[in-house]
């Protein structure tokens, strides 16, 4: 039976990487039926302030699953982020970002690591509540709730339990923000007591991020607030060799959205050189979510084999470790050719029930 999913091509490199990913899903015979909606800049420029049309919302409400390419959000002015609108409206409280190093196939400075960042997705400064107080001063409101903090910390420990992970690390700045970050830390401590077999630790976010950035191999699952998680997941994704590699899931009680960690990369848009791997990894997470783990494994193993073959887009290309520099569609074709093959160096995909 085909599962209906909503697909949004987004802005910048979005259409190029989505074409590549959909071609792989098609060849792998994923059992999905696709409803394409338009989101992003073109829609803002029409009349819908959230960057998504009423028919777009209807499609997501019907399928409950969105595979989304990145969208462009103006900096310092203009319309609000569609990502924030989607997360809030759909109640996508957990952003799960696996950040894995593919060393030695993809060069990085730190060797092997496998960190999962679980970011609270609805609260913090992303509520978009900002005020001008005087001509000289501005205020941004940070909202942290006890219930939201407990929910995300529970999600992190449940994730660790399900995926046989040993440790959950919490990052906050509760030495300064004693009420907001203090609440998050207290919720973490409370939830941790229900998981005695999983190690729980806490760092102040500044030294914690410095440690993750320099010794990622010492971390396992990390749970943190929205802004810290946003910053940290780009750092770790980049540390693994390219921000173009990591995918993420945004999970709620009713809906789920899957996307790459990176943005719309306007600097390389239209050149067909973007790495579609982040969106492909998001699609792999989507397939697991909709109960198609064997297709997810087929695709993930073929993708690892392609990396091992040294078939790399320009962000990963390195004279020492790469055999061939390829365009976005050529990379997708190489993954399709590898469907059914297993990686030799990198760990093949393990399905966690
Ligand atoms: P970005 O992630 O788009 O780009 C940062 C750098 O990484 C650029 O040099 C870019 O060329 C490179 N890069 C990103 N993805 C790549 C890929 N798949 N393959 C090869 N190279 C890649 O971040 P930036 O420039 O800060 O943001 C651009 C726009 O994207 C902004 O409007 C921002 O708001 C939006 N954005 C959207 C997100 C989403 O829709 N989920 C997430 C992050 C940013």
Coordinates of C-alpha atoms and ligand atoms in Angstrom, one line a residue, residues 10-11 13 17 39 41 68-75 79 81-83 87 97 119 230 234 238 242-245 248 250 257 259-269 273-279 313-316 328, ligand 1:
X10 CA 11.6 24.9 -1.5
X11 CA 14.1 27.6 -2.6
X13 CA 19.2 24.4 -4.2
X17 CA 18.3 18.2 -4.4
X39 CA 6.3 26.8 -0.4
X41 CA 9.8 32.8 -1.6
X68 CA 10.8 19.4 2.6
X69 CA 13.7 21.1 0.9
X70 CA 15.2 24.2 2.5
X71 CA 13.5 27.6 2.1
X72 CA 15.1 31.1 2.1
X73 CA 14.3 33.4 5.1
X74 CA 15.4 37.0 4.8
X75 CA 17.9 38.2 7.5
X79 CA 8.8 37.7 6.3
X81 CA 10.6 31.8 8.7
X82 CA 8.2 29.1 7.2
X83 CA 10.2 26.5 9.2
X87 CA 7.0 23.5 13.5
X97 CA 19.5 15.4 14.0
X119 CA 16.6 19.9 19.9
X230 CA 20.2 25.0 16.1
X234 CA 25.3 22.9 12.2
X238 CA 30.1 20.7 9.4
X242 CA 30.1 18.9 5.1
X243 CA 26.9 20.6 6.3
X244 CA 25.4 18.9 3.2
X245 CA 25.5 15.4 4.8
X248 CA 16.8 15.7 10.4
X250 CA 10.8 17.0 13.1
X257 CA 8.5 16.7 8.8
X259 CA 14.4 17.9 5.9
X260 CA 18.2 18.5 5.5
X261 CA 20.0 20.3 8.3
X262 CA 21.4 22.9 5.8
X263 CA 19.7 25.9 4.2
X264 CA 18.9 26.9 0.7
X265 CA 22.5 27.7 -0.2
X266 CA 21.8 30.6 -2.6
X267 CA 25.5 30.9 -3.4
X268 CA 25.4 27.6 -5.3
X269 CA 21.8 27.5 -6.4
X273 CA 26.6 21.0 -7.7
X274 CA 24.8 20.7 -4.3
X275 CA 25.1 17.6 -2.3
X276 CA 21.6 15.9 -2.0
X277 CA 22.8 13.7 0.9
X278 CA 21.3 15.7 3.7
X279 CA 17.8 15.5 2.2
X313 CA 29.9 16.3 -4.9
X314 CA 32.2 19.3 -4.8
X315 CA 31.6 20.0 -1.1
X316 CA 33.2 16.6 -0.3
X328 CA 23.8 16.5 -8.1
Ligands
LIG1 P1 23.2 27.3 4.1 O1 23.2 26.0 4.9 O2 22.2 27.5 3.0 O3 24.7 27.4 3.4 C1 25.9 27.5 4.2 C2 27.1 27.1 3.3 O4 27.0 25.6 3.1 C3 27.1 27.7 1.9 O5 28.4 27.9 1.5 C4 26.5 26.6 1.0 O6 26.9 26.7 -0.3 C5 26.9 25.3 1.7 N1 25.9 24.3 1.5 C6 24.7 24.2 2.2 N2 24.1 23.1 1.8 C7 24.9 22.5 0.9 C8 24.8 21.3 0.1 N3 23.7 20.5 0.2 N4 25.8 21.0 -0.7 C9 26.9 21.7 -0.8 N5 27.1 22.8 -0.1 C10 26.1 23.2 0.7 O7 23.2 28.5 5.2 P2 22.9 30.0 5.0 O8 23.7 30.5 3.8 O9 23.2 30.6 6.3 O10 21.4 30.2 4.7 C11 20.8 30.4 3.4 C12 19.3 30.5 3.5 O11 18.8 29.2 4.0 C13 18.9 31.5 4.5 O12 17.8 32.2 3.9 C14 18.4 30.7 5.7 O13 17.4 31.4 6.4 C15 17.9 29.5 5.0 N6 17.9 28.3 5.9 C16 16.8 27.4 5.7 C17 16.7 26.3 6.5 C18 15.6 25.4 6.2 O14 14.8 25.6 5.4 N7 15.4 24.3 7.0 C19 17.8 25.9 7.4 C20 18.9 26.8 7.5 C21 18.9 28.0 6.7

